[in-house]
Amino acid sequence: MPPVIVWFRQDLRLANHLALTAAAKTGQPVIPLYVLDDSSPGAWKHGGASRWWLDKSLAALSASLEAINGRLILRRGQSAAVLTTLAEETGASAIFTQAAYEPWASALEQRIHDQLATRGIEFKRMSGAVMKRPDSIRTQSGHPFKVYTPFWRAFQADGPVARPVPAPKTLAKPARWPETDALTSWQLHPTKPDWSSGFSKEWTPGEAGANARLETFLDDALAGYSDDRNRPD
């Protein structure tokens, strides 16, 4: 049975990851992949602080995947080329990902779709990074809303938001894992000098850290959020 690839992007988590869930449900071997692409985003590529966060988040994601029989494959390069190469290396029948909506990312997805289609490889984009697809909420004339209140009414009229899905309990693994870069070789953590020395005291990158921050917000800040959000302090 050919494997499928899950292309992780900004969504470095297992729970409520629709692309990962859909890939796991195929019953085929799943190859999780992250691509460090400094070319496609142009001016939107990761800066120094983002790279520190990415380093810790990828380490956390890798550990989470190993706990469910998976392994995070790391490759560096232009996304379309890396995805095509890995699909051909592994004989993958499909690539699953969660859609991104920045203009450069949408254009990249279309190029990847077209490139893979010529090779008979499916490219499946799941809308899991937003509550509703941006193009699903439009004015009666078909244009994006410019005023919040009518947008909110249309959002509510469009139906309920999908409930979160749990993380897969296990993943089928391929007969042979493809080669991967070592995370340390990417040198995402700053050195000479290490200006991030105090970051770990304030922040915990990764899915567990995000869940902890959410719990803190729900317990301590949600009740006063409607008023406190208008206060600059």
PDB file of C-alpha atoms in Angstrom:
ATOM      1  CA  MET A   1       0.000   0.000   0.000  1.00  0.00           C
ATOM      2  CA  PRO A   2       1.547   3.362  -1.007  1.00  0.00           C
ATOM      3  CA  PRO A   3       2.109   5.930   1.723  1.00  0.00           C
ATOM      4  CA  VAL A   4       0.617   9.392   1.978  1.00  0.00           C
ATOM      5  CA  ILE A   5       2.478  12.530   3.058  1.00  0.00           C
ATOM      6  CA  VAL A   6       1.192  15.064   5.580  1.00  0.00           C
ATOM      7  CA  TRP A   7       2.797  18.440   4.953  1.00  0.00           C
ATOM      8  CA  PHE A   8       2.895  20.378   8.241  1.00  0.00           C
ATOM      9  CA  ARG A   9       3.147  24.147   7.915  1.00  0.00           C
ATOM     10  CA  GLN A  10       2.037  26.659  10.559  1.00  0.00           C
ATOM     11  CA  ASP A  11      -0.124  24.075  12.329  1.00  0.00           C
ATOM     12  CA  LEU A  12       2.460  22.141  14.348  1.00  0.00           C
ATOM     13  CA  ARG A  13       0.034  20.041  16.370  1.00  0.00           C
ATOM     14  CA  LEU A  14      -1.789  16.694  16.297  1.00  0.00           C
ATOM     15  CA  ALA A  15      -5.234  17.573  17.687  1.00  0.00           C
ATOM     16  CA  ASN A  16      -7.722  19.268  15.349  1.00  0.00           C
ATOM     17  CA  HIS A  17      -5.358  18.807  12.428  1.00  0.00           C
ATOM     18  CA  LEU A  18      -7.773  17.865   9.666  1.00  0.00           C
ATOM     19  CA  ALA A  19      -5.071  16.938   7.171  1.00  0.00           C
ATOM     20  CA  LEU A  20      -3.403  14.541   9.625  1.00  0.00           C
ATOM     21  CA  THR A  21      -6.760  13.037  10.614  1.00  0.00           C
ATOM     22  CA  ALA A  22      -7.790  12.530   6.986  1.00  0.00           C
ATOM     23  CA  ALA A  23      -4.438  10.928   6.159  1.00  0.00           C
ATOM     24  CA  ALA A  24      -4.668   8.580   9.158  1.00  0.00           C
ATOM     25  CA  LYS A  25      -8.182   7.518   8.130  1.00  0.00           C
ATOM     26  CA  THR A  26      -6.935   6.241   4.776  1.00  0.00           C
ATOM     27  CA  GLY A  27      -5.221   3.376   6.593  1.00  0.00           C
ATOM     28  CA  GLN A  28      -2.130   3.957   4.443  1.00  0.00           C
ATOM     29  CA  PRO A  29       1.330   4.578   5.892  1.00  0.00           C
ATOM     30  CA  VAL A  30       1.684   8.242   6.895  1.00  0.00           C
ATOM     31  CA  ILE A  31       4.868  10.257   6.371  1.00  0.00           C
ATOM     32  CA  PRO A  32       4.760  13.550   8.316  1.00  0.00           C
ATOM     33  CA  LEU A  33       6.876  16.278   6.720  1.00  0.00           C
ATOM     34  CA  TYR A  34       8.010  19.799   7.551  1.00  0.00           C
ATOM     35  CA  VAL A  35       9.801  21.897   4.932  1.00  0.00           C
ATOM     36  CA  LEU A  36      12.001  24.836   5.905  1.00  0.00           C
ATOM     37  CA  ASP A  37      11.406  27.023   2.864  1.00  0.00           C
ATOM     38  CA  ASP A  38      13.142  30.401   2.909  1.00  0.00           C
ATOM     39  CA  SER A  39      12.481  30.963  -0.791  1.00  0.00           C
ATOM     40  CA  SER A  40       8.711  30.748  -1.403  1.00  0.00           C
ATOM     41  CA  PRO A  41       7.590  33.217   1.325  1.00  0.00           C
ATOM     42  CA  GLY A  42       9.905  35.979   0.099  1.00  0.00           C
ATOM     43  CA  ALA A  43       9.794  38.820   2.625  1.00  0.00           C
ATOM     44  CA  TRP A  44       7.493  36.689   4.822  1.00  0.00           C
ATOM     45  CA  LYS A  45      10.139  34.094   5.665  1.00  0.00           C
ATOM     46  CA  HIS A  46      10.846  33.312   9.331  1.00  0.00           C
ATOM     47  CA  GLY A  47      12.753  35.947  11.274  1.00  0.00           C
ATOM     48  CA  GLY A  48      15.081  35.291  14.207  1.00  0.00           C
ATOM     49  CA  ALA A  49      12.484  35.036  16.985  1.00  0.00           C
ATOM     50  CA  SER A  50      10.199  32.931  14.779  1.00  0.00           C
ATOM     51  CA  ARG A  51      13.064  30.544  14.126  1.00  0.00           C
ATOM     52  CA  TRP A  52      13.635  30.121  17.863  1.00  0.00           C
ATOM     53  CA  TRP A  53       9.942  29.306  18.276  1.00  0.00           C
ATOM     54  CA  LEU A  54       9.998  26.980  15.260  1.00  0.00           C
ATOM     55  CA  ASP A  55      12.986  25.060  16.648  1.00  0.00           C
ATOM     56  CA  LYS A  56      11.155  24.237  19.902  1.00  0.00           C
ATOM     57  CA  SER A  57       7.819  23.609  18.202  1.00  0.00           C
ATOM     58  CA  LEU A  58       9.316  21.119  15.748  1.00  0.00           C
ATOM     59  CA  ALA A  59      11.049  19.272  18.591  1.00  0.00           C
ATOM     60  CA  ALA A  60       7.730  19.042  20.454  1.00  0.00           C
ATOM     61  CA  LEU A  61       5.870  17.907  17.322  1.00  0.00           C
ATOM     62  CA  SER A  62       8.497  15.262  16.619  1.00  0.00           C
ATOM     63  CA  ALA A  63       8.096  13.812  20.122  1.00  0.00           C
ATOM     64  CA  SER A  64       4.296  13.813  19.817  1.00  0.00           C
ATOM     65  CA  LEU A  65       4.440  11.988  16.480  1.00  0.00           C
ATOM     66  CA  GLU A  66       6.823   9.364  17.821  1.00  0.00           C
ATOM     67  CA  ALA A  67       4.336   8.660  20.613  1.00  0.00           C
ATOM     68  CA  ILE A  68       1.745   7.587  17.995  1.00  0.00           C
ATOM     69  CA  ASN A  69       4.109   5.535  15.824  1.00  0.00           C
ATOM     70  CA  GLY A  70       5.118   8.388  13.533  1.00  0.00           C
ATOM     71  CA  ARG A  71       8.302  10.235  12.659  1.00  0.00           C
ATOM     72  CA  LEU A  72       8.741  13.838  11.535  1.00  0.00           C
ATOM     73  CA  ILE A  73      10.751  14.145   8.339  1.00  0.00           C
ATOM     74  CA  LEU A  74      12.623  17.430   7.963  1.00  0.00           C
ATOM     75  CA  ARG A  75      13.686  18.753   4.581  1.00  0.00           C
ATOM     76  CA  ARG A  76      15.024  22.141   3.560  1.00  0.00           C
ATOM     77  CA  GLY A  77      14.414  23.809   0.215  1.00  0.00           C
ATOM     78  CA  GLN A  78      11.724  25.141  -2.087  1.00  0.00           C
ATOM     79  CA  SER A  79       8.442  23.520  -1.027  1.00  0.00           C
ATOM     80  CA  ALA A  80       7.199  22.427  -4.450  1.00  0.00           C
ATOM     81  CA  ALA A  81      10.523  20.770  -5.279  1.00  0.00           C
ATOM     82  CA  VAL A  82      10.830  19.079  -1.877  1.00  0.00           C
ATOM     83  CA  LEU A  83       7.274  17.719  -1.963  1.00  0.00           C
ATOM     84  CA  THR A  84       7.648  16.392  -5.489  1.00  0.00           C
ATOM     85  CA  THR A  85      10.998  14.765  -4.700  1.00  0.00           C
ATOM     86  CA  LEU A  86       9.743  13.110  -1.516  1.00  0.00           C
ATOM     87  CA  ALA A  87       6.578  11.856  -3.223  1.00  0.00           C
ATOM     88  CA  GLU A  88       8.667  10.254  -5.960  1.00  0.00           C
ATOM     89  CA  GLU A  89      11.169   8.810  -3.444  1.00  0.00           C
ATOM     90  CA  THR A  90       8.443   7.157  -1.383  1.00  0.00           C
ATOM     91  CA  GLY A  91       5.867   6.357  -4.077  1.00  0.00           C
ATOM     92  CA  ALA A  92       3.288   8.428  -2.181  1.00  0.00           C
ATOM     93  CA  SER A  93      -0.178   8.504  -3.713  1.00  0.00           C
ATOM     94  CA  ALA A  94      -1.285  11.762  -2.076  1.00  0.00           C
ATOM     95  CA  ILE A  95      -0.126  14.768  -0.084  1.00  0.00           C
ATOM     96  CA  PHE A  96      -2.404  16.172   2.614  1.00  0.00           C
ATOM     97  CA  THR A  97      -2.030  19.667   4.057  1.00  0.00           C
ATOM     98  CA  GLN A  98      -4.019  22.370   5.775  1.00  0.00           C
ATOM     99  CA  ALA A  99      -4.580  25.318   3.467  1.00  0.00           C
ATOM    100  CA  ALA A 100      -2.888  28.641   4.155  1.00  0.00           C
ATOM    101  CA  TYR A 101      -4.421  31.916   3.048  1.00  0.00           C
ATOM    102  CA  GLU A 102      -1.568  34.363   2.627  1.00  0.00           C
ATOM    103  CA  PRO A 103      -1.438  35.391  -1.074  1.00  0.00           C
ATOM    104  CA  TRP A 104       2.000  33.845  -1.590  1.00  0.00           C
ATOM    105  CA  ALA A 105       0.888  30.615   0.124  1.00  0.00           C
ATOM    106  CA  SER A 106      -2.263  30.247  -1.969  1.00  0.00           C
ATOM    107  CA  ALA A 107      -0.255  30.752  -5.148  1.00  0.00           C
ATOM    108  CA  LEU A 108       2.273  28.172  -3.956  1.00  0.00           C
ATOM    109  CA  GLU A 109      -0.473  25.633  -3.255  1.00  0.00           C
ATOM    110  CA  GLN A 110      -1.831  26.030  -6.777  1.00  0.00           C
ATOM    111  CA  ARG A 111       1.623  25.484  -8.290  1.00  0.00           C
ATOM    112  CA  ILE A 112       2.108  22.379  -6.170  1.00  0.00           C
ATOM    113  CA  HIS A 113      -1.341  21.068  -7.121  1.00  0.00           C
ATOM    114  CA  ASP A 114      -0.616  21.506 -10.832  1.00  0.00           C
ATOM    115  CA  GLN A 115       2.870  20.017 -10.553  1.00  0.00           C
ATOM    116  CA  LEU A 116       1.697  16.922  -8.678  1.00  0.00           C
ATOM    117  CA  ALA A 117      -1.315  16.419 -10.959  1.00  0.00           C
ATOM    118  CA  THR A 118       0.981  15.802 -13.918  1.00  0.00           C
ATOM    119  CA  ARG A 119       2.497  12.934 -11.907  1.00  0.00           C
ATOM    120  CA  GLY A 120      -0.821  11.441 -10.855  1.00  0.00           C
ATOM    121  CA  ILE A 121      -0.361  12.454  -7.193  1.00  0.00           C
ATOM    122  CA  GLU A 122      -3.329  13.929  -5.340  1.00  0.00           C
ATOM    123  CA  PHE A 123      -2.887  17.191  -3.443  1.00  0.00           C
ATOM    124  CA  LYS A 124      -5.567  17.460  -0.760  1.00  0.00           C
ATOM    125  CA  ARG A 125      -5.978  20.795   1.001  1.00  0.00           C
ATOM    126  CA  MET A 126      -8.050  20.818   4.179  1.00  0.00           C
ATOM    127  CA  SER A 127      -9.516  24.008   5.629  1.00  0.00           C
ATOM    128  CA  GLY A 128      -8.342  23.475   9.193  1.00  0.00           C
ATOM    129  CA  ALA A 129      -6.462  26.680  10.006  1.00  0.00           C
ATOM    130  CA  VAL A 130      -9.548  28.919  10.197  1.00  0.00           C
ATOM    131  CA  MET A 131     -13.100  28.566  11.542  1.00  0.00           C
ATOM    132  CA  LYS A 132     -14.518  29.158   8.057  1.00  0.00           C
ATOM    133  CA  ARG A 133     -12.850  29.545   4.683  1.00  0.00           C
ATOM    134  CA  PRO A 134     -12.405  33.266   3.891  1.00  0.00           C
ATOM    135  CA  ASP A 135     -14.165  32.912   0.554  1.00  0.00           C
ATOM    136  CA  SER A 136     -17.260  31.357   2.177  1.00  0.00           C
ATOM    137  CA  ILE A 137     -18.404  34.614   3.840  1.00  0.00           C
ATOM    138  CA  ARG A 138     -19.265  37.233   1.213  1.00  0.00           C
ATOM    139  CA  THR A 139     -21.649  40.132   0.686  1.00  0.00           C
ATOM    140  CA  GLN A 140     -24.692  39.614  -1.546  1.00  0.00           C
ATOM    141  CA  SER A 141     -22.646  41.038  -4.419  1.00  0.00           C
ATOM    142  CA  GLY A 142     -19.926  38.455  -3.784  1.00  0.00           C
ATOM    143  CA  HIS A 143     -17.299  40.750  -2.287  1.00  0.00           C
ATOM    144  CA  PRO A 144     -15.499  40.531   1.077  1.00  0.00           C
ATOM    145  CA  PHE A 145     -17.105  42.403   3.960  1.00  0.00           C
ATOM    146  CA  LYS A 146     -15.518  45.701   5.009  1.00  0.00           C
ATOM    147  CA  VAL A 147     -17.622  46.293   8.142  1.00  0.00           C
ATOM    148  CA  TYR A 148     -17.509  43.917  11.113  1.00  0.00           C
ATOM    149  CA  THR A 149     -21.180  43.816  12.213  1.00  0.00           C
ATOM    150  CA  PRO A 150     -22.664  42.633   8.882  1.00  0.00           C
ATOM    151  CA  PHE A 151     -19.739  40.219   8.551  1.00  0.00           C
ATOM    152  CA  TRP A 152     -20.538  38.755  11.973  1.00  0.00           C
ATOM    153  CA  ARG A 153     -24.230  38.347  11.059  1.00  0.00           C
ATOM    154  CA  ALA A 154     -23.278  36.535   7.850  1.00  0.00           C
ATOM    155  CA  PHE A 155     -20.779  34.397   9.759  1.00  0.00           C
ATOM    156  CA  GLN A 156     -23.469  33.277  12.210  1.00  0.00           C
ATOM    157  CA  ALA A 157     -26.017  32.680   9.440  1.00  0.00           C
ATOM    158  CA  ASP A 158     -23.558  30.433   7.614  1.00  0.00           C
ATOM    159  CA  GLY A 159     -24.044  27.668  10.194  1.00  0.00           C
ATOM    160  CA  PRO A 160     -22.130  26.337  13.181  1.00  0.00           C
ATOM    161  CA  VAL A 161     -18.372  26.065  13.338  1.00  0.00           C
ATOM    162  CA  ALA A 162     -17.076  22.498  13.053  1.00  0.00           C
ATOM    163  CA  ARG A 163     -16.187  20.889  16.365  1.00  0.00           C
ATOM    164  CA  PRO A 164     -12.489  20.117  16.995  1.00  0.00           C
ATOM    165  CA  VAL A 165     -11.316  16.598  16.190  1.00  0.00           C
ATOM    166  CA  PRO A 166      -9.002  14.631  18.496  1.00  0.00           C
ATOM    167  CA  ALA A 167      -5.487  13.604  17.570  1.00  0.00           C
ATOM    168  CA  PRO A 168      -5.107  10.203  15.893  1.00  0.00           C
ATOM    169  CA  LYS A 169      -4.304   7.460  18.377  1.00  0.00           C
ATOM    170  CA  THR A 170      -1.797   5.833  16.037  1.00  0.00           C
ATOM    171  CA  LEU A 171      -0.369   6.130  12.535  1.00  0.00           C
ATOM    172  CA  ALA A 172       0.508   3.384  10.091  1.00  0.00           C
ATOM    173  CA  LYS A 173       4.217   3.640   9.333  1.00  0.00           C
ATOM    174  CA  PRO A 174       5.992   3.001   6.026  1.00  0.00           C
ATOM    175  CA  ALA A 175       8.215  -0.026   5.475  1.00  0.00           C
ATOM    176  CA  ARG A 176      11.176   2.359   5.280  1.00  0.00           C
ATOM    177  CA  TRP A 177      11.402   5.915   6.523  1.00  0.00           C
ATOM    178  CA  PRO A 178      12.885   8.466   4.084  1.00  0.00           C
ATOM    179  CA  GLU A 179      16.003  10.397   5.000  1.00  0.00           C
ATOM    180  CA  THR A 180      15.595  13.462   7.186  1.00  0.00           C
ATOM    181  CA  ASP A 181      17.673  16.461   8.170  1.00  0.00           C
ATOM    182  CA  ALA A 182      18.699  16.761  11.805  1.00  0.00           C
ATOM    183  CA  LEU A 183      16.853  19.645  13.431  1.00  0.00           C
ATOM    184  CA  THR A 184      20.107  20.916  14.952  1.00  0.00           C
ATOM    185  CA  SER A 185      21.617  21.240  11.470  1.00  0.00           C
ATOM    186  CA  TRP A 186      19.128  24.012  10.690  1.00  0.00           C
ATOM    187  CA  GLN A 187      20.664  26.171  13.444  1.00  0.00           C
ATOM    188  CA  LEU A 188      17.343  27.812  14.294  1.00  0.00           C
ATOM    189  CA  HIS A 189      18.404  28.532  17.872  1.00  0.00           C
ATOM    190  CA  PRO A 190      20.437  31.775  18.007  1.00  0.00           C
ATOM    191  CA  THR A 191      24.097  31.663  19.019  1.00  0.00           C
ATOM    192  CA  LYS A 192      26.939  34.155  19.307  1.00  0.00           C
ATOM    193  CA  PRO A 193      25.122  35.798  21.008  1.00  0.00           C
ATOM    194  CA  ASP A 194      22.160  33.793  22.269  1.00  0.00           C
ATOM    195  CA  TRP A 195      19.698  36.651  22.696  1.00  0.00           C
ATOM    196  CA  SER A 196      16.895  34.151  23.476  1.00  0.00           C
ATOM    197  CA  SER A 197      18.239  33.157  26.902  1.00  0.00           C
ATOM    198  CA  GLY A 198      15.141  34.405  28.750  1.00  0.00           C
ATOM    199  CA  PHE A 199      12.522  33.199  26.264  1.00  0.00           C
ATOM    200  CA  SER A 200      12.000  29.754  27.813  1.00  0.00           C
ATOM    201  CA  LYS A 201      11.047  31.347  31.130  1.00  0.00           C
ATOM    202  CA  GLU A 202       8.126  33.141  29.488  1.00  0.00           C
ATOM    203  CA  TRP A 203       7.009  30.865  26.658  1.00  0.00           C
ATOM    204  CA  THR A 204       6.583  27.159  25.962  1.00  0.00           C
ATOM    205  CA  PRO A 205       6.374  26.538  22.207  1.00  0.00           C
ATOM    206  CA  GLY A 206       4.487  23.484  20.992  1.00  0.00           C
ATOM    207  CA  GLU A 207       0.995  22.051  21.298  1.00  0.00           C
ATOM    208  CA  ALA A 208       1.154  21.428  25.054  1.00  0.00           C
ATOM    209  CA  GLY A 209       2.284  24.990  25.696  1.00  0.00           C
ATOM    210  CA  ALA A 210      -0.507  26.373  23.515  1.00  0.00           C
ATOM    211  CA  ASN A 211      -3.099  24.312  25.378  1.00  0.00           C
ATOM    212  CA  ALA A 212      -1.753  25.547  28.713  1.00  0.00           C
ATOM    213  CA  ARG A 213      -1.986  29.184  27.575  1.00  0.00           C
ATOM    214  CA  LEU A 214      -5.541  28.581  26.393  1.00  0.00           C
ATOM    215  CA  GLU A 215      -6.514  27.119  29.757  1.00  0.00           C
ATOM    216  CA  THR A 216      -5.009  30.138  31.515  1.00  0.00           C
ATOM    217  CA  PHE A 217      -6.959  32.501  29.278  1.00  0.00           C
ATOM    218  CA  LEU A 218     -10.228  30.637  29.832  1.00  0.00           C
ATOM    219  CA  ASP A 219      -9.729  30.552  33.600  1.00  0.00           C
ATOM    220  CA  ASP A 220      -8.335  34.029  34.202  1.00  0.00           C
ATOM    221  CA  ALA A 221      -9.013  36.410  31.335  1.00  0.00           C
ATOM    222  CA  LEU A 222     -12.101  35.367  29.376  1.00  0.00           C
ATOM    223  CA  ALA A 223     -14.662  36.844  31.778  1.00  0.00           C
ATOM    224  CA  GLY A 224     -13.275  40.359  31.383  1.00  0.00           C
ATOM    225  CA  TYR A 225     -12.100  40.066  27.795  1.00  0.00           C
ATOM    226  CA  SER A 226     -14.909  42.143  26.227  1.00  0.00           C
ATOM    227  CA  ASP A 227     -13.764  45.169  28.266  1.00  0.00           C
ATOM    228  CA  ASP A 228     -10.069  44.440  28.773  1.00  0.00           C
ATOM    229  CA  ARG A 229      -9.353  44.042  25.049  1.00  0.00           C
ATOM    230  CA  ASN A 230      -9.950  47.786  24.636  1.00  0.00           C
ATOM    231  CA  ARG A 231      -7.317  48.698  27.229  1.00  0.00           C
ATOM    232  CA  PRO A 232      -3.787  49.144  25.855  1.00  0.00           C
ATOM    233  CA  ASP A 233      -2.225  47.958  29.142  1.00  0.00           C
TER     234      ASP A 233
END
